[in-house]
Amino acid sequence: MFDDWMQRYEYMIELGKSLPLIEDQYKTEDKLIKGCQSKVWVNAEMQDDKVVFTADSDAIITKGIIAILIRVFSNQPPQAILDADTEFIDEIGLKEHLSPTRANGLVSMIKQLKMYALAYETKAN
């Protein structure tokens, strides 16, 4: 869709601006994703047997990254999130264009979203 990474970064920033924001009451220590350079809060709720994520970050690029992940994982049944293939991240070259600390943060974000899904899936069984 985009020829160069500056266009992709601009698109990620735009996605971050349209992110379904977490309510302030959930911007707590237990909602922070560990392993991220910047602060990223994620909340998950079950709605109609699907996990719905909201999030926020204090860094604009990180906000764009979590927005991409939420577009992929939110409004899915827990098992679908657990089974989801994250190869698309390598295919679009996202991880290789991030600093090592942001790339580690990306991995931590995916892990946390899947942990929420695992908790809901375990609760359902």
PDB file of N, CA, C and O in Angstrom, residues 20-92:
ATOM      1  N   PRO A  20      -9.422   3.178  19.570  1.00  0.00           N
ATOM      2  CA  PRO A  20     -10.447   3.210  20.621  1.00  0.00           C
ATOM      3  C   PRO A  20      -9.760   3.363  21.980  1.00  0.00           C
ATOM      4  O   PRO A  20      -9.110   2.448  22.449  1.00  0.00           O
ATOM      5  N   LEU A  21      -9.867   4.548  22.545  1.00  0.00           N
ATOM      6  CA  LEU A  21      -9.102   4.869  23.745  1.00  0.00           C
ATOM      7  C   LEU A  21      -9.641   4.192  25.002  1.00  0.00           C
ATOM      8  O   LEU A  21     -10.849   4.081  25.201  1.00  0.00           O
ATOM      9  N   ILE A  22      -8.712   3.797  25.816  1.00  0.00           N
ATOM     10  CA  ILE A  22      -9.022   3.218  27.111  1.00  0.00           C
ATOM     11  C   ILE A  22      -9.581   4.326  28.009  1.00  0.00           C
ATOM     12  O   ILE A  22      -9.154   5.476  27.921  1.00  0.00           O
ATOM     13  N   GLU A  23     -10.549   3.989  28.827  1.00  0.00           N
ATOM     14  CA  GLU A  23     -11.092   4.968  29.762  1.00  0.00           C
ATOM     15  C   GLU A  23     -10.042   5.270  30.834  1.00  0.00           C
ATOM     16  O   GLU A  23      -9.267   4.397  31.217  1.00  0.00           O
ATOM     17  N   ASP A  24     -10.041   6.517  31.294  1.00  0.00           N
ATOM     18  CA  ASP A  24      -9.039   6.943  32.276  1.00  0.00           C
ATOM     19  C   ASP A  24      -9.010   6.051  33.512  1.00  0.00           C
ATOM     20  O   ASP A  24      -7.948   5.832  34.092  1.00  0.00           O
ATOM     21  N   GLN A  25     -10.150   5.502  33.908  1.00  0.00           N
ATOM     22  CA  GLN A  25     -10.193   4.641  35.100  1.00  0.00           C
ATOM     23  C   GLN A  25      -9.351   3.373  34.927  1.00  0.00           C
ATOM     24  O   GLN A  25      -8.988   2.733  35.899  1.00  0.00           O
ATOM     25  N   TYR A  26      -9.041   3.014  33.669  1.00  0.00           N
ATOM     26  CA  TYR A  26      -8.236   1.824  33.408  1.00  0.00           C
ATOM     27  C   TYR A  26      -6.764   2.147  33.156  1.00  0.00           C
ATOM     28  O   TYR A  26      -5.977   1.247  32.892  1.00  0.00           O
ATOM     29  N   LYS A  27      -6.395   3.399  33.230  1.00  0.00           N
ATOM     30  CA  LYS A  27      -4.977   3.758  33.072  1.00  0.00           C
ATOM     31  C   LYS A  27      -4.284   3.565  34.412  1.00  0.00           C
ATOM     32  O   LYS A  27      -3.886   4.515  35.081  1.00  0.00           O
ATOM     33  N   THR A  28      -4.177   2.305  34.766  1.00  0.00           N
ATOM     34  CA  THR A  28      -3.593   1.929  36.048  1.00  0.00           C
ATOM     35  C   THR A  28      -2.360   1.054  35.824  1.00  0.00           C
ATOM     36  O   THR A  28      -2.133   0.555  34.714  1.00  0.00           O
ATOM     37  N   GLU A  29      -1.614   0.883  36.874  1.00  0.00           N
ATOM     38  CA  GLU A  29      -0.369   0.109  36.812  1.00  0.00           C
ATOM     39  C   GLU A  29      -0.610  -1.311  36.288  1.00  0.00           C
ATOM     40  O   GLU A  29       0.185  -1.836  35.511  1.00  0.00           O
ATOM     41  N   ASP A  30      -1.708  -1.938  36.696  1.00  0.00           N
ATOM     42  CA  ASP A  30      -1.963  -3.317  36.282  1.00  0.00           C
ATOM     43  C   ASP A  30      -2.370  -3.431  34.814  1.00  0.00           C
ATOM     44  O   ASP A  30      -2.377  -4.525  34.261  1.00  0.00           O
ATOM     45  N   LYS A  31      -2.688  -2.331  34.168  1.00  0.00           N
ATOM     46  CA  LYS A  31      -3.046  -2.340  32.741  1.00  0.00           C
ATOM     47  C   LYS A  31      -1.869  -1.951  31.851  1.00  0.00           C
ATOM     48  O   LYS A  31      -1.969  -1.985  30.635  1.00  0.00           O
ATOM     49  N   LEU A  32      -0.750  -1.551  32.472  1.00  0.00           N
ATOM     50  CA  LEU A  32       0.449  -1.206  31.703  1.00  0.00           C
ATOM     51  C   LEU A  32       1.096  -2.467  31.145  1.00  0.00           C
ATOM     52  O   LEU A  32       1.177  -3.489  31.826  1.00  0.00           O
ATOM     53  N   ILE A  33       1.552  -2.375  29.916  1.00  0.00           N
ATOM     54  CA  ILE A  33       2.254  -3.503  29.307  1.00  0.00           C
ATOM     55  C   ILE A  33       3.713  -3.425  29.714  1.00  0.00           C
ATOM     56  O   ILE A  33       4.385  -2.419  29.478  1.00  0.00           O
ATOM     57  N   LYS A  34       4.173  -4.480  30.342  1.00  0.00           N
ATOM     58  CA  LYS A  34       5.569  -4.548  30.774  1.00  0.00           C
ATOM     59  C   LYS A  34       6.443  -4.832  29.554  1.00  0.00           C
ATOM     60  O   LYS A  34       6.074  -5.590  28.684  1.00  0.00           O
ATOM     61  N   GLY A  35       7.608  -4.205  29.509  1.00  0.00           N
ATOM     62  CA  GLY A  35       8.541  -4.436  28.417  1.00  0.00           C
ATOM     63  C   GLY A  35       8.485  -3.387  27.327  1.00  0.00           C
ATOM     64  O   GLY A  35       9.222  -3.477  26.352  1.00  0.00           O
ATOM     65  N   CYS A  36       7.632  -2.390  27.485  1.00  0.00           N
ATOM     66  CA  CYS A  36       7.551  -1.306  26.505  1.00  0.00           C
ATOM     67  C   CYS A  36       8.357  -0.117  27.001  1.00  0.00           C
ATOM     68  O   CYS A  36       8.337   0.202  28.187  1.00  0.00           O
ATOM     69  N   GLN A  37       9.036   0.527  26.082  1.00  0.00           N
ATOM     70  CA  GLN A  37       9.824   1.712  26.409  1.00  0.00           C
ATOM     71  C   GLN A  37       8.911   2.843  26.854  1.00  0.00           C
ATOM     72  O   GLN A  37       9.192   3.543  27.813  1.00  0.00           O
ATOM     73  N   SER A  38       7.804   3.024  26.149  1.00  0.00           N
ATOM     74  CA  SER A  38       6.833   4.047  26.527  1.00  0.00           C
ATOM     75  C   SER A  38       5.689   3.384  27.285  1.00  0.00           C
ATOM     76  O   SER A  38       5.618   2.167  27.380  1.00  0.00           O
ATOM     77  N   LYS A  39       4.830   4.191  27.830  1.00  0.00           N
ATOM     78  CA  LYS A  39       3.696   3.644  28.569  1.00  0.00           C
ATOM     79  C   LYS A  39       2.589   3.248  27.597  1.00  0.00           C
ATOM     80  O   LYS A  39       2.183   4.037  26.750  1.00  0.00           O
ATOM     81  N   VAL A  40       2.117   2.011  27.747  1.00  0.00           N
ATOM     82  CA  VAL A  40       1.014   1.497  26.938  1.00  0.00           C
ATOM     83  C   VAL A  40       0.053   0.800  27.890  1.00  0.00           C
ATOM     84  O   VAL A  40       0.437  -0.122  28.595  1.00  0.00           O
ATOM     85  N   TRP A  41      -1.179   1.294  27.915  1.00  0.00           N
ATOM     86  CA  TRP A  41      -2.219   0.681  28.725  1.00  0.00           C
ATOM     87  C   TRP A  41      -3.174  -0.057  27.808  1.00  0.00           C
ATOM     88  O   TRP A  41      -3.556   0.450  26.753  1.00  0.00           O
ATOM     89  N   VAL A  42      -3.574  -1.264  28.221  1.00  0.00           N
ATOM     90  CA  VAL A  42      -4.543  -2.043  27.453  1.00  0.00           C
ATOM     91  C   VAL A  42      -5.582  -2.597  28.409  1.00  0.00           C
ATOM     92  O   VAL A  42      -5.249  -3.100  29.477  1.00  0.00           O
ATOM     93  N   ASN A  43      -6.825  -2.488  27.993  1.00  0.00           N
ATOM     94  CA  ASN A  43      -7.926  -3.078  28.737  1.00  0.00           C
ATOM     95  C   ASN A  43      -8.658  -4.033  27.806  1.00  0.00           C
ATOM     96  O   ASN A  43      -8.745  -3.799  26.600  1.00  0.00           O
ATOM     97  N   ALA A  44      -9.172  -5.111  28.366  1.00  0.00           N
ATOM     98  CA  ALA A  44      -9.932  -6.093  27.595  1.00  0.00           C
ATOM     99  C   ALA A  44     -11.236  -6.389  28.315  1.00  0.00           C
ATOM    100  O   ALA A  44     -11.262  -6.486  29.543  1.00  0.00           O
ATOM    101  N   GLU A  45     -12.295  -6.510  27.535  1.00  0.00           N
ATOM    102  CA  GLU A  45     -13.603  -6.875  28.071  1.00  0.00           C
ATOM    103  C   GLU A  45     -14.258  -7.858  27.119  1.00  0.00           C
ATOM    104  O   GLU A  45     -14.037  -7.792  25.909  1.00  0.00           O
ATOM    105  N   MET A  46     -15.065  -8.748  27.683  1.00  0.00           N
ATOM    106  CA  MET A  46     -15.839  -9.669  26.855  1.00  0.00           C
ATOM    107  C   MET A  46     -17.164  -9.003  26.505  1.00  0.00           C
ATOM    108  O   MET A  46     -17.858  -8.507  27.383  1.00  0.00           O
ATOM    109  N   GLN A  47     -17.484  -9.002  25.221  1.00  0.00           N
ATOM    110  CA  GLN A  47     -18.765  -8.497  24.742  1.00  0.00           C
ATOM    111  C   GLN A  47     -19.256  -9.457  23.669  1.00  0.00           C
ATOM    112  O   GLN A  47     -18.578  -9.657  22.654  1.00  0.00           O
ATOM    113  N   ASP A  48     -20.400 -10.068  23.922  1.00  0.00           N
ATOM    114  CA  ASP A  48     -20.972 -11.024  22.965  1.00  0.00           C
ATOM    115  C   ASP A  48     -19.977 -12.115  22.570  1.00  0.00           C
ATOM    116  O   ASP A  48     -19.791 -12.419  21.396  1.00  0.00           O
ATOM    117  N   ASP A  49     -19.322 -12.697  23.566  1.00  0.00           N
ATOM    118  CA  ASP A  49     -18.358 -13.782  23.380  1.00  0.00           C
ATOM    119  C   ASP A  49     -17.122 -13.389  22.579  1.00  0.00           C
ATOM    120  O   ASP A  49     -16.435 -14.240  22.019  1.00  0.00           O
ATOM    121  N   LYS A  50     -16.846 -12.097  22.507  1.00  0.00           N
ATOM    122  CA  LYS A  50     -15.657 -11.613  21.813  1.00  0.00           C
ATOM    123  C   LYS A  50     -14.876 -10.694  22.739  1.00  0.00           C
ATOM    124  O   LYS A  50     -15.455 -10.013  23.574  1.00  0.00           O
ATOM    125  N   VAL A  51     -13.565 -10.698  22.566  1.00  0.00           N
ATOM    126  CA  VAL A  51     -12.704  -9.829  23.367  1.00  0.00           C
ATOM    127  C   VAL A  51     -12.604  -8.475  22.663  1.00  0.00           C
ATOM    128  O   VAL A  51     -12.280  -8.414  21.478  1.00  0.00           O
ATOM    129  N   VAL A  52     -12.915  -7.417  23.406  1.00  0.00           N
ATOM    130  CA  VAL A  52     -12.832  -6.060  22.868  1.00  0.00           C
ATOM    131  C   VAL A  52     -11.735  -5.333  23.634  1.00  0.00           C
ATOM    132  O   VAL A  52     -11.772  -5.251  24.857  1.00  0.00           O
ATOM    133  N   PHE A  53     -10.763  -4.840  22.876  1.00  0.00           N
ATOM    134  CA  PHE A  53      -9.624  -4.147  23.468  1.00  0.00           C
ATOM    135  C   PHE A  53      -9.758  -2.637  23.298  1.00  0.00           C
ATOM    136  O   PHE A  53     -10.224  -2.158  22.266  1.00  0.00           O
ATOM    137  N   THR A  54      -9.319  -1.916  24.315  1.00  0.00           N
ATOM    138  CA  THR A  54      -9.104  -0.476  24.224  1.00  0.00           C
ATOM    139  C   THR A  54      -7.703  -0.225  24.751  1.00  0.00           C
ATOM    140  O   THR A  54      -7.175  -1.011  25.541  1.00  0.00           O
ATOM    141  N   ALA A  55      -7.088   0.869  24.297  1.00  0.00           N
ATOM    142  CA  ALA A  55      -5.703   1.113  24.689  1.00  0.00           C
ATOM    143  C   ALA A  55      -5.364   2.587  24.566  1.00  0.00           C
ATOM    144  O   ALA A  55      -6.131   3.374  24.007  1.00  0.00           O
ATOM    145  N   ASP A  56      -4.196   2.920  25.066  1.00  0.00           N
ATOM    146  CA  ASP A  56      -3.636   4.254  24.893  1.00  0.00           C
ATOM    147  C   ASP A  56      -2.139   4.157  25.150  1.00  0.00           C
ATOM    148  O   ASP A  56      -1.660   3.194  25.753  1.00  0.00           O
ATOM    149  N   SER A  57      -1.418   5.144  24.669  1.00  0.00           N
ATOM    150  CA  SER A  57       0.019   5.220  24.895  1.00  0.00           C
ATOM    151  C   SER A  57       0.422   6.677  25.000  1.00  0.00           C
ATOM    152  O   SER A  57      -0.250   7.551  24.452  1.00  0.00           O
ATOM    153  N   ASP A  58       1.530   6.902  25.672  1.00  0.00           N
ATOM    154  CA  ASP A  58       2.042   8.264  25.784  1.00  0.00           C
ATOM    155  C   ASP A  58       2.983   8.616  24.635  1.00  0.00           C
ATOM    156  O   ASP A  58       3.506   9.721  24.568  1.00  0.00           O
ATOM    157  N   ALA A  59       3.201   7.689  23.709  1.00  0.00           N
ATOM    158  CA  ALA A  59       4.056   7.930  22.544  1.00  0.00           C
ATOM    159  C   ALA A  59       3.260   7.686  21.268  1.00  0.00           C
ATOM    160  O   ALA A  59       2.578   6.666  21.141  1.00  0.00           O
ATOM    161  N   ILE A  60       3.340   8.598  20.328  1.00  0.00           N
ATOM    162  CA  ILE A  60       2.513   8.547  19.135  1.00  0.00           C
ATOM    163  C   ILE A  60       2.782   7.327  18.251  1.00  0.00           C
ATOM    164  O   ILE A  60       1.850   6.704  17.746  1.00  0.00           O
ATOM    165  N   ILE A  61       4.043   6.943  18.077  1.00  0.00           N
ATOM    166  CA  ILE A  61       4.345   5.759  17.260  1.00  0.00           C
ATOM    167  C   ILE A  61       3.832   4.508  17.956  1.00  0.00           C
ATOM    168  O   ILE A  61       3.230   3.633  17.328  1.00  0.00           O
ATOM    169  N   THR A  62       4.045   4.415  19.249  1.00  0.00           N
ATOM    170  CA  THR A  62       3.569   3.258  20.010  1.00  0.00           C
ATOM    171  C   THR A  62       2.052   3.181  19.966  1.00  0.00           C
ATOM    172  O   THR A  62       1.477   2.095  19.879  1.00  0.00           O
ATOM    173  N   LYS A  63       1.407   4.319  20.003  1.00  0.00           N
ATOM    174  CA  LYS A  63      -0.049   4.365  19.891  1.00  0.00           C
ATOM    175  C   LYS A  63      -0.484   3.788  18.538  1.00  0.00           C
ATOM    176  O   LYS A  63      -1.472   3.065  18.446  1.00  0.00           O
ATOM    177  N   GLY A  64       0.271   4.087  17.494  1.00  0.00           N
ATOM    178  CA  GLY A  64      -0.019   3.532  16.173  1.00  0.00           C
ATOM    179  C   GLY A  64       0.195   2.033  16.122  1.00  0.00           C
ATOM    180  O   GLY A  64      -0.587   1.300  15.506  1.00  0.00           O
ATOM    181  N   ILE A  65       1.232   1.549  16.789  1.00  0.00           N
ATOM    182  CA  ILE A  65       1.511   0.111  16.808  1.00  0.00           C
ATOM    183  C   ILE A  65       0.391  -0.638  17.520  1.00  0.00           C
ATOM    184  O   ILE A  65      -0.121  -1.640  17.007  1.00  0.00           O
ATOM    185  N   ILE A  66      -0.010  -0.149  18.685  1.00  0.00           N
ATOM    186  CA  ILE A  66      -1.083  -0.842  19.409  1.00  0.00           C
ATOM    187  C   ILE A  66      -2.400  -0.726  18.642  1.00  0.00           C
ATOM    188  O   ILE A  66      -3.220  -1.643  18.668  1.00  0.00           O
ATOM    189  N   ALA A  67      -2.586   0.358  17.892  1.00  0.00           N
ATOM    190  CA  ALA A  67      -3.796   0.503  17.073  1.00  0.00           C
ATOM    191  C   ALA A  67      -3.855  -0.579  16.000  1.00  0.00           C
ATOM    192  O   ALA A  67      -4.916  -1.154  15.742  1.00  0.00           O
ATOM    193  N   ILE A  68      -2.710  -0.887  15.388  1.00  0.00           N
ATOM    194  CA  ILE A  68      -2.665  -1.965  14.381  1.00  0.00           C
ATOM    195  C   ILE A  68      -3.047  -3.288  15.025  1.00  0.00           C
ATOM    196  O   ILE A  68      -3.868  -4.043  14.500  1.00  0.00           O
ATOM    197  N   LEU A  69      -2.470  -3.566  16.185  1.00  0.00           N
ATOM    198  CA  LEU A  69      -2.753  -4.832  16.864  1.00  0.00           C
ATOM    199  C   LEU A  69      -4.216  -4.931  17.280  1.00  0.00           C
ATOM    200  O   LEU A  69      -4.835  -5.995  17.162  1.00  0.00           O
ATOM    201  N   ILE A  70      -4.773  -3.839  17.743  1.00  0.00           N
ATOM    202  CA  ILE A  70      -6.179  -3.863  18.152  1.00  0.00           C
ATOM    203  C   ILE A  70      -7.085  -4.075  16.942  1.00  0.00           C
ATOM    204  O   ILE A  70      -8.081  -4.798  17.024  1.00  0.00           O
ATOM    205  N   ARG A  71      -6.738  -3.498  15.810  1.00  0.00           N
ATOM    206  CA  ARG A  71      -7.522  -3.732  14.589  1.00  0.00           C
ATOM    207  C   ARG A  71      -7.543  -5.213  14.237  1.00  0.00           C
ATOM    208  O   ARG A  71      -8.530  -5.732  13.732  1.00  0.00           O
ATOM    209  N   VAL A  72      -6.436  -5.897  14.477  1.00  0.00           N
ATOM    210  CA  VAL A  72      -6.325  -7.314  14.140  1.00  0.00           C
ATOM    211  C   VAL A  72      -7.022  -8.193  15.185  1.00  0.00           C
ATOM    212  O   VAL A  72      -7.772  -9.110  14.835  1.00  0.00           O
ATOM    213  N   PHE A  73      -6.797  -7.918  16.459  1.00  0.00           N
ATOM    214  CA  PHE A  73      -7.236  -8.830  17.508  1.00  0.00           C
ATOM    215  C   PHE A  73      -8.582  -8.502  18.152  1.00  0.00           C
ATOM    216  O   PHE A  73      -9.243  -9.402  18.663  1.00  0.00           O
ATOM    217  N   SER A  74      -8.984  -7.254  18.182  1.00  0.00           N
ATOM    218  CA  SER A  74     -10.214  -6.885  18.886  1.00  0.00           C
ATOM    219  C   SER A  74     -11.451  -7.418  18.156  1.00  0.00           C
ATOM    220  O   SER A  74     -11.445  -7.605  16.940  1.00  0.00           O
ATOM    221  N   ASN A  75     -12.492  -7.663  18.919  1.00  0.00           N
ATOM    222  CA  ASN A  75     -13.764  -8.175  18.406  1.00  0.00           C
ATOM    223  C   ASN A  75     -13.636  -9.584  17.830  1.00  0.00           C
ATOM    224  O   ASN A  75     -14.323  -9.942  16.883  1.00  0.00           O
ATOM    225  N   GLN A  76     -12.743 -10.364  18.431  1.00  0.00           N
ATOM    226  CA  GLN A  76     -12.537 -11.760  18.040  1.00  0.00           C
ATOM    227  C   GLN A  76     -12.807 -12.650  19.252  1.00  0.00           C
ATOM    228  O   GLN A  76     -12.572 -12.238  20.389  1.00  0.00           O
ATOM    229  N   PRO A  77     -13.252 -13.873  19.011  1.00  0.00           N
ATOM    230  CA  PRO A  77     -13.379 -14.818  20.130  1.00  0.00           C
ATOM    231  C   PRO A  77     -11.990 -15.102  20.713  1.00  0.00           C
ATOM    232  O   PRO A  77     -10.988 -15.056  19.989  1.00  0.00           O
ATOM    233  N   PRO A  78     -11.921 -15.398  22.003  1.00  0.00           N
ATOM    234  CA  PRO A  78     -10.618 -15.646  22.626  1.00  0.00           C
ATOM    235  C   PRO A  78      -9.769 -16.682  21.890  1.00  0.00           C
ATOM    236  O   PRO A  78      -8.573 -16.471  21.683  1.00  0.00           O
ATOM    237  N   GLN A  79     -10.373 -17.790  21.478  1.00  0.00           N
ATOM    238  CA  GLN A  79      -9.591 -18.843  20.815  1.00  0.00           C
ATOM    239  C   GLN A  79      -9.011 -18.355  19.487  1.00  0.00           C
ATOM    240  O   GLN A  79      -7.890 -18.710  19.125  1.00  0.00           O
ATOM    241  N   ALA A  80      -9.735 -17.522  18.770  1.00  0.00           N
ATOM    242  CA  ALA A  80      -9.218 -16.981  17.505  1.00  0.00           C
ATOM    243  C   ALA A  80      -7.989 -16.105  17.751  1.00  0.00           C
ATOM    244  O   ALA A  80      -7.039 -16.113  16.966  1.00  0.00           O
ATOM    245  N   ILE A  81      -8.011 -15.360  18.854  1.00  0.00           N
ATOM    246  CA  ILE A  81      -6.850 -14.525  19.207  1.00  0.00           C
ATOM    247  C   ILE A  81      -5.662 -15.417  19.552  1.00  0.00           C
ATOM    248  O   ILE A  81      -4.538 -15.173  19.114  1.00  0.00           O
ATOM    249  N   LEU A  82      -5.925 -16.461  20.320  1.00  0.00           N
ATOM    250  CA  LEU A  82      -4.856 -17.383  20.696  1.00  0.00           C
ATOM    251  C   LEU A  82      -4.264 -18.089  19.483  1.00  0.00           C
ATOM    252  O   LEU A  82      -3.053 -18.324  19.420  1.00  0.00           O
ATOM    253  N   ASP A  83      -5.104 -18.416  18.505  1.00  0.00           N
ATOM    254  CA  ASP A  83      -4.660 -19.131  17.314  1.00  0.00           C
ATOM    255  C   ASP A  83      -4.112 -18.213  16.227  1.00  0.00           C
ATOM    256  O   ASP A  83      -3.563 -18.693  15.239  1.00  0.00           O
ATOM    257  N   ALA A  84      -4.261 -16.912  16.406  1.00  0.00           N
ATOM    258  CA  ALA A  84      -3.895 -15.954  15.358  1.00  0.00           C
ATOM    259  C   ALA A  84      -2.417 -16.026  15.002  1.00  0.00           C
ATOM    260  O   ALA A  84      -1.554 -16.100  15.882  1.00  0.00           O
ATOM    261  N   ASP A  85      -2.174 -15.995  13.731  1.00  0.00           N
ATOM    262  CA  ASP A  85      -0.817 -15.972  13.197  1.00  0.00           C
ATOM    263  C   ASP A  85      -0.358 -14.513  13.151  1.00  0.00           C
ATOM    264  O   ASP A  85      -1.068 -13.654  12.633  1.00  0.00           O
ATOM    265  N   THR A  86       0.792 -14.236  13.690  1.00  0.00           N
ATOM    266  CA  THR A  86       1.300 -12.862  13.692  1.00  0.00           C
ATOM    267  C   THR A  86       2.378 -12.656  12.628  1.00  0.00           C
ATOM    268  O   THR A  86       3.147 -11.706  12.693  1.00  0.00           O
ATOM    269  N   GLU A  87       2.405 -13.528  11.633  1.00  0.00           N
ATOM    270  CA  GLU A  87       3.378 -13.403  10.542  1.00  0.00           C
ATOM    271  C   GLU A  87       3.208 -12.090   9.776  1.00  0.00           C
ATOM    272  O   GLU A  87       4.152 -11.607   9.163  1.00  0.00           O
ATOM    273  N   PHE A  88       2.012 -11.512   9.817  1.00  0.00           N
ATOM    274  CA  PHE A  88       1.779 -10.266   9.086  1.00  0.00           C
ATOM    275  C   PHE A  88       2.747  -9.167   9.533  1.00  0.00           C
ATOM    276  O   PHE A  88       3.118  -8.299   8.747  1.00  0.00           O
ATOM    277  N   ILE A  89       3.189  -9.225  10.776  1.00  0.00           N
ATOM    278  CA  ILE A  89       4.128  -8.225  11.292  1.00  0.00           C
ATOM    279  C   ILE A  89       5.459  -8.322  10.546  1.00  0.00           C
ATOM    280  O   ILE A  89       6.027  -7.306  10.139  1.00  0.00           O
ATOM    281  N   ASP A  90       5.927  -9.547  10.331  1.00  0.00           N
ATOM    282  CA  ASP A  90       7.164  -9.734   9.572  1.00  0.00           C
ATOM    283  C   ASP A  90       6.939  -9.414   8.095  1.00  0.00           C
ATOM    284  O   ASP A  90       7.809  -8.841   7.441  1.00  0.00           O
ATOM    285  N   GLU A  91       5.770  -9.789   7.583  1.00  0.00           N
ATOM    286  CA  GLU A  91       5.473  -9.560   6.169  1.00  0.00           C
ATOM    287  C   GLU A  91       5.438  -8.073   5.812  1.00  0.00           C
ATOM    288  O   GLU A  91       5.869  -7.693   4.730  1.00  0.00           O
ATOM    289  N   ILE A  92       4.932  -7.247   6.711  1.00  0.00           N
ATOM    290  CA  ILE A  92       4.905  -5.809   6.422  1.00  0.00           C
ATOM    291  C   ILE A  92       6.212  -5.137   6.818  1.00  0.00           C
ATOM    292  O   ILE A  92       6.414  -3.960   6.538  1.00  0.00           O
TER     293      ILE A  92
END
